Amino acid sequence: MDEKNYQLMTHFVPKSYVDQAQQVHNSNKNKIRNLLEKRKIPDKGWSSELIELLLSEFSSMDSNNFDDSCGLGEREGRIFSNLVLTRNYNFSHGIGRSGDLAEVQPKAIGSSVLNKLTNELLLDLLKISGLTNVSSCIVCPMATGMSLAFCMMSIRQDKHNAKYVIMPRIDQKSCIKSIACAGYEAIIIEPLKVGDELVTNLDEIEKKISELGSESIACILSTTSCFAPRGPDKVEEIASLCLRNNIFHLINNAYGLQSTKLTHIINQAMRTGRVDVVVQSTDKNLMVPVGGAILAVCEKKILKKITEFYPGRASFSQSLDVLITMLSMGSDQYRSLLKERKECFAYLKSEIQKLAEKYNEKVLETPNNPISIAFTLSEFGSDPKKLTEIGSMLFTRLVSGVRVVVPGDNKIVVANGPLYKNFGSHSNSTDKAYFTAAAAIGIKQSDIDLFLKRLIDCSNLHRVLDKLMHEKIRMNEY
Amino acid sequence: MDEKNYQLMTHFVPKSYVDQAQQVHNSNKNKIRNLLEKRKIPDKGWSSELIELLLSEFSSMDSNNFDDSCGLGEREGRIFSNLVLTRNYNFSHGIGRSGDLAEVQPKAIGSSVLNKLTNELLLDLLKISGLTNVSSCIVCPMATGMSLAFCMMSIRQDKHNAKYVIMPRIDQKSCIKSIACAGYEAIIIEPLKVGDELVTNLDEIEKKISELGSESIACILSTTSCFAPRGPDKVEEIASLCLRNNIFHLINNAYGLQSTKLTHIINQAMRTGRVDVVVQSTDKNLMVPVGGAILAVCEKKILKKITEFYPGRASFSQSLDVLITMLSMGSDQYRSLLKERKECFAYLKSEIQKLAEKYNEKVLETPNNPISIAFTLSEFGSDPKKLTEIGSMLFTRLVSGVRVVVPGDNKIVVANGPLYKNFGSHSNSTDKAYFTAAAAIGIKQSDIDLFLKRLIDCSNLHRVLDKLMHEKIRMNEY
Amino acid sequence: MDEKNYQLMTHFVPKSYVDQAQQVHNSNKNKIRNLLEKRKIPDKGWSSELIELLLSEFSSMDSNNFDDSCGLGEREGRIFSNLVLTRNYNFSHGIGRSGDLAEVQPKAIGSSVLNKLTNELLLDLLKISGLTNVSSCIVCPMATGMSLAFCMMSIRQDKHNAKYVIMPRIDQKSCIKSIACAGYEAIIIEPLKVGDELVTNLDEIEKKISELGSESIACILSTTSCFAPRGPDKVEEIASLCLRNNIFHLINNAYGLQSTKLTHIINQAMRTGRVDVVVQSTDKNLMVPVGGAILAVCEKKILKKITEFYPGRASFSQSLDVLITMLSMGSDQYRSLLKERKECFAYLKSEIQKLAEKYNEKVLETPNNPISIAFTLSEFGSDPKKLTEIGSMLFTRLVSGVRVVVPGDNKIVVANGPLYKNFGSHSNSTDKAYFTAAAAIGIKQSDIDLFLKRLIDCSNLHRVLDKLMHEKIRMNEY
Amino acid sequence: MDEKNYQLMTHFVPKSYVDQAQQVHNSNKNKIRNLLEKRKIPDKGWSSELIELLLSEFSSMDSNNFDDSCGLGEREGRIFSNLVLTRNYNFSHGIGRSGDLAEVQPKAIGSSVLNKLTNELLLDLLKISGLTNVSSCIVCPMATGMSLAFCMMSIRQDKHNAKYVIMPRIDQKSCIKSIACAGYEAIIIEPLKVGDELVTNLDEIEKKISELGSESIACILSTTSCFAPRGPDKVEEIASLCLRNNIFHLINNAYGLQSTKLTHIINQAMRTGRVDVVVQSTDKNLMVPVGGAILAVCEKKILKKITEFYPGRASFSQSLDVLITMLSMGSDQYRSLLKERKECFAYLKSEIQKLAEKYNEKVLETPNNPISIAFTLSEFGSDPKKLTEIGSMLFTRLVSGVRVVVPGDNKIVVANGPLYKNFGSHSNSTDKAYFTAAAAIGIKQSDIDLFLKRLIDCSNLHRVLDKLMHEKIRMNEY
């Protein structure tokens, strides 16, 4: 709708009405203009209609939506199914070009612009989240594990002979596998135990660096967000180490964007030491479907080197979900969600503390972990079967995300890789079972209340069953 | 709607009517049952409604859609935006698990089943396409280039010391970059010229194998679908070489699924030699948005090794697009599309042949390339600027996909990689400019007619401009 | 997207790309402009995206979609459910105002304009269909029967004492009931029989007029489209009668818009006699869901009188369906559909003729009915039960729309109204059973082939069953 | 998904997972079953997915969605546009049949059942709202005005000679016009003034009845919800009058369903006197788009008589919006909305009272009007132009729904109808200007705050402008 069209509308309705319509409509147009101009997340979330209008305007600029075109290439963005076309908002060309994940596609101007816009809005979001030292970022259309692997692969461009990746121990398969996938050998650094919390053993890292030689080390892969009782790695100190030893520093901040505590230490590390890339999950931080990661850097040229290394095109789907979400959320609501999460974590911690006292258990003291807590299961004995049963009981009661960790589960994760003792607990010395629970973005207090209620049900049930079984066994003895 | 619900409907309408409704409804239910039972693409495409019903039934089995659940994990599949939720049909958990791309997610039974179903239907599609020797396949949620890289990375599990990938020259950046990304050095094999066609130099490959030693070679990466005048690689002979030398054979069949000629030679290669993985693009062959690839193998254990190597979860988006497309297309229409493409290619070739004769040009003789043709531009002189202008002229006339190739464009694609002489032409010895055009799946005869019409316009325009310019120059000489 | 926004896009992509995007985008903008300027159905149907863009632009002008508004009235267009909002494209205010169905709503400029635009496009469609003498029309948000009633009610404004409506007999309940609903007594005119066809008895109409006095007659309600063997009424002659006697002439052209034969005679009647309003169904002619009618007039003031008579607001839903359909269809495809229907009718008639000959039946000669045919069921005896069973047999074989008419079904349709002898056959003198079948817009030749096949199945089955029953009866006689 | 399909799923995933999926899925199935069985609004609103599943299941029972059918009728429910089909959830046959608005369509079992279900759920909603004496109701697919007219027309079936409708004065055009549309003469009863409130003059009604004779009176049309300072009619006393005099009693309860005060007096009237039909708007009470009304009766046979009187089919659109809304709302949230509205009304009244005191104005005392308030504009002088300007000023500030009433606006609403003195104020004796504001369902406290803020802005602005103008005038005097 432009000036001329408004004029034409006076054929149907009085000019004064048209004027008001135009005035309101301009407010929509201005929102779009502001977005393109400022490239910041709007304060107030947009309506679904305005978002769809934006997407529709831009998809109409992609060649697959041209009316009168003819395609003689091997890839013309033709879409067979209307359902597929609709759900992709008529975008079909993906992002990137054979040369570069960030390059513009002449056939797909609309999606190219939206993709770049998404990355700029995302930069705004990272800054709101506390990563003020980040200068550039992209949505990488692969989930965190594969994105970490890809970053590590890209290091090979400069450091052909690197063989190792040093990683303070984190017992998540995808982290361990990402190193193997990238073609490196993982050097795992056992954590120290401070109180109940597992913390980075910096001395051991330094020792390994001098042992292996920095030339042979592709990077240090540190981790911030993690399950208690592991704490976030001391990224600031690691960053100093990396700076001094000229080692690439890759931070796995999987779901850490949602905690200012974690973004703060990363931000500090960026200021005082060396942080090359920080990787975080789009789904875990932005409440979109699984499939993407955010790569954030302080120096633009590092990101350029990575995106140029990407072989070929990639899906636009992740960027689209992220873009829609940022626009519909607005920065105000993003801030509220961060706040709510923090409050929920405090609530979870205090309520479960009460429960611990009641049941003779303990909430492990992990003052640096702002998302996850660990709750001992001392009273449940040491039979692994019975312990993991608690997890199942919660699962069938529709409590998801609670993990029961039982010491003694030793595992080799990748062929020819190291053995992880007490896998899942991040430490060789774990000797007690516990479960973890987390307060992640989007959680409501009602989730926690429901969880606590069901947990009590389970505990009681378990105790009763247990008692019965003991009695039965005793009875059988006779 | 089950028996009981139908009975309840008789409260509202006479039983005889309900009976007919139930009878028809059963036909829908039977379609779903058949799909789950036979795991073949239905002959006749499904209606959008039935597809959406299926998706809705399955997404309701994923925990993020449970009514009464509470999530205490770090990843609970929460979706912020309704638009995002809708466009993802309420699926949010992605596919795979930290351990394996093909693993079932307990939190997401619906998407796990649909993902596996997609892969089984896709197997049916591969067989219809001519790859009858394939025993297993998956949608890999990364486009062809990255999927090729990922396959090559996975080879490292068994062959730690491999350094090289042998590739008969193909001038597409993403192929070349996929090798570098996977951490190997590319050994490029210049093609032979047979007639106008560029064909695989088998002797040279053999020579390189014995030179480097098969232990140091990660794989041979052969290519089938490509731009004329390159022909498809002699995959059958390469497969024999690989079998004899115990070398992994990876075939880049990017858009070759749509040509029975190409699937036939791959199928033969599978029967008589060694073919480990065949990779093809989902978007180019199945008319879905860019973002996925199909990995197909003869031996299931090879695919298992690859999917288990994947670090973490991945997007469900590509599988969803592929599933919807297969169901809405049906095998009958897929066969029609293949047939129509073949006829369009014949039509394109014969019509452009006429044009060539008229304009003193030549359609290069490339009898083995069933998708792309090359048309010389001898009459247009040798000025690269003027030659590439033809491409621009077509582009602004909304003809996409036509590539003008001008000899003399030498390029280094990856840092520290080899120099490609005459980049784009697949050969050091190219000496004439030409353009390529392709007839890919989904093309209509009307596309070709439009293209020819616009091509003539351009040629004429160009000649006129040219003449004017010459005159102008001459005039300026005075 | 305006000039300024395009300029802003150059932040992301090169200007030359933006220029092309803008050029293409302008073509979309021009389509919208042309629509507003010319108010004609576009030749070529619009894409779904462009239609949704138009709807979105206009709905954003309605106050319920204003961002910053507050509503203190009793009707503020608030929509509770997102599903409802989406399916109504964010329109909520309906059409009309307490004063007038055609009036502009200040709160809803977008829907007001679209409503008026719909009516202007519809005028174009009526002209394409052959009603070139129509000067104005509207979508009336009530189906044909209620719309006819409403037109008749509105006559009372000028003719307070009218008591009767003269209607050449048409055995459709909704026609008969519309007269009663409007508060008049129906004067039914038995048809004459010419060949097999039932035609208007003009003499009888004239007789009734002079008998009752034109002052007491609200209108003559004539019918064009109808089931064979009734033919269309002689609307031209009736129009002359109306002109001479100063009687309102209302034509029920329910599904006659799709036949140029029928629109031609109406158009002639308009030229030479008096036709006040022609009413036609939106669903039957335009392939939209049931719920609306088109009121068409030669004199704008008549329509104005009717719309001003409407008490209150009404649903926008029907207009929206009609608008979307006209835009997505385009005039080219509308013409094709009309042509295809005509050909299908000829095909149906000729094929069923062959069947009639084979089975000793007859296709009744009704040369003036261009849509429906009647096929005798002489061979099936005269037992009503057995005859109507044929209908059921076809129904359970998923043939819909075929009606078996059996003489002897006498019915009173409205309380205190007349008795209709042989109801369904339009005539007191019908003495043979028959079924009717029609070729209506949207029908495909494949529908007819399927129908013929199933009809033969039924006939055969019936004969066999019949024979068996006779034998059984005979056997029982012993 | 039935038992068999779940069994088939074990091909893909372990049985224990399938079992949980089935268990959850059953909870969905049970919700549908409960709905069909109990025919009550669920307590908790359904998810969009479940609602769409229900609609999809039912639309698949309508013949237009049968796969293998052929249609030989004149109305086959064919839909041209996919957008139209989607937005109508694949329903196309409308509701009702030529004989009856409530009748089942054999071609459309799904929509027939849903339509009946909608009406039964609606009965539940009416009871929740306080109309416990209602025994039956339907969604009438015409807005309130036309629905009132239709009810009045239907009275003619039994009372052929009725000429008048008695209506206590209500200055809404659509009420007045509905009487004319139905073919009656309106007998307007001026209200009495009690305090500031305008109340029903029962004596005058009785006088009119004896004057005209009850045989000549079609009905008394009373009104409950209305703009202050009019109060709701004394429906209980009118109902007694109607019972004694054997007169049809039609209540226009346009937006009164949302106030228990109003439903209470209607419910009492039903218990103690005669109430035939109560009509209320779907959009105003249920937050759906304009287009439908709810007809509610105590005696089923009255509703039957009305629906049987309807000539032909009608749109399903209104029922669909109502059904979706009731399911997504749930009775809990409906109750909350009623409660919130009531609180907002109290808040509005008390806040505006404060404003009145501040500005030397008065909120008229209308203790019986639970929705609308009137605020005097004494300080703004008596110039109609300047007074209505206040309305415009609010309108341009995006305050909608506030009406400025200025005495002296005399109007004839329908041709040959009576003159309404002070139209808009419901009374011949109105002598002061005022504006009205209402708190209707869906209003938020924030709406009221925004309104008050803007109202103050306007008042100030107006005063300033006024002052300036006076000064200017004075200056000009020199």
Coordinates of N, CA and C in Angstrom, one line a residue, chain C residues 175-219:
Chain C
C175 N -37.6 -22.2 -2.2 CA -38.3 -21.2 -2.9 C -39.7 -21.0 -2.4
I176 N -40.3 -22.0 -2.1 CA -41.7 -21.9 -1.6 C -41.7 -21.3 -0.2
K177 N -40.7 -21.7 0.6 CA -40.7 -21.2 1.9 C -40.3 -19.7 2.0
S178 N -39.4 -19.3 1.0 CA -39.0 -17.9 1.0 C -40.2 -17.0 0.9
I179 N -41.2 -17.4 0.2 CA -42.4 -16.6 0.0 C -43.2 -16.5 1.4
A180 N -43.3 -17.6 2.0 CA -44.0 -17.7 3.3 C -43.3 -16.9 4.3
C181 N -41.9 -17.0 4.3 CA -41.1 -16.3 5.3 C -41.3 -14.8 5.1
A182 N -41.4 -14.4 3.9 CA -41.5 -12.9 3.6 C -42.9 -12.4 3.9
G183 N -43.8 -13.4 4.2 CA -45.1 -13.0 4.7 C -46.2 -12.9 3.6
Y184 N -45.9 -13.6 2.5 CA -46.9 -13.5 1.4 C -47.5 -14.8 1.1
E185 N -48.6 -14.8 0.4 CA -49.2 -16.0 0.0 C -48.7 -16.4 -1.4
A186 N -48.3 -17.6 -1.6 CA -47.8 -18.0 -2.9 C -48.9 -18.4 -3.9
I187 N -48.9 -17.8 -5.1 CA -49.8 -18.2 -6.1 C -49.0 -19.0 -7.1
I188 N -49.2 -20.3 -7.1 CA -48.4 -21.2 -7.9 C -49.0 -21.4 -9.3
I189 N -48.2 -21.3 -10.3 CA -48.7 -21.4 -11.7 C -48.2 -22.8 -12.2
E190 N -49.1 -23.7 -12.5 CA -48.7 -25.0 -13.0 C -48.1 -24.8 -14.4
P191 N -47.1 -25.6 -14.7 CA -46.4 -25.4 -16.0 C -47.2 -26.1 -17.1
L192 N -46.9 -25.7 -18.3 CA -47.4 -26.4 -19.5 C -46.3 -27.4 -19.9
K193 N -46.7 -28.4 -20.6 CA -45.8 -29.4 -21.1 C -45.6 -29.3 -22.6
V194 N -44.3 -29.0 -23.0 CA -44.0 -28.9 -24.4 C -43.0 -29.9 -24.7
G195 N -43.4 -31.0 -25.5 CA -42.6 -32.1 -25.6 C -42.5 -32.7 -24.2
D196 N -41.3 -33.0 -23.7 CA -41.1 -33.5 -22.4 C -40.9 -32.3 -21.4
E197 N -40.7 -31.2 -21.9 CA -40.3 -30.1 -21.1 C -41.4 -29.3 -20.4
L198 N -41.3 -28.9 -19.2 CA -42.3 -28.1 -18.5 C -42.0 -26.7 -18.7
V199 N -42.9 -25.9 -19.3 CA -42.6 -24.5 -19.6 C -43.6 -23.6 -18.9
T200 N -43.3 -22.3 -18.8 CA -44.1 -21.3 -18.1 C -45.4 -21.1 -18.8
N201 N -46.5 -21.2 -18.0 CA -47.8 -20.9 -18.5 C -48.1 -19.4 -18.4
L202 N -47.8 -18.7 -19.4 CA -47.9 -17.2 -19.4 C -49.3 -16.7 -19.3
D203 N -50.2 -17.4 -20.0 CA -51.6 -17.0 -19.9 C -52.2 -17.1 -18.5
E204 N -51.8 -18.2 -17.9 CA -52.3 -18.4 -16.5 C -51.8 -17.2 -15.6
I205 N -50.5 -16.8 -15.8 CA -49.9 -15.7 -15.0 C -50.8 -14.4 -15.2
E206 N -51.0 -14.2 -16.5 CA -51.8 -13.0 -16.8 C -53.1 -13.0 -16.2
K207 N -53.7 -14.2 -16.3 CA -55.1 -14.4 -15.7 C -55.0 -14.0 -14.2
K208 N -54.0 -14.5 -13.6 CA -53.9 -14.3 -12.1 C -53.7 -12.8 -11.8
I209 N -52.9 -12.2 -12.6 CA -52.7 -10.8 -12.4 C -54.0 -10.0 -12.4
S210 N -54.7 -10.3 -13.5 CA -56.0 -9.5 -13.6 C -57.0 -9.9 -12.5
E211 N -56.9 -11.1 -12.1 CA -57.8 -11.7 -11.1 C -57.5 -11.0 -9.7
L212 N -56.2 -10.9 -9.4 CA -55.9 -10.4 -8.1 C -55.6 -8.9 -8.0
G213 N -55.3 -8.4 -9.2 CA -55.0 -6.9 -9.2 C -53.5 -6.7 -8.9
S214 N -52.9 -5.9 -9.8 CA -51.4 -5.8 -9.6 C -51.0 -5.2 -8.3
E215 N -51.9 -4.4 -7.7 CA -51.6 -3.7 -6.4 C -51.4 -4.7 -5.3
S216 N -52.1 -5.9 -5.4 CA -52.0 -6.9 -4.4 C -50.8 -7.9 -4.6
I217 N -50.1 -7.7 -5.7 CA -49.1 -8.6 -6.0 C -47.7 -8.0 -5.7
A218 N -47.0 -8.7 -4.7 CA -45.7 -8.1 -4.4 C -44.7 -8.3 -5.5
C219 N -44.7 -9.4 -6.1 CA -43.8 -9.7 -7.2 C -44.1 -11.0 -7.9

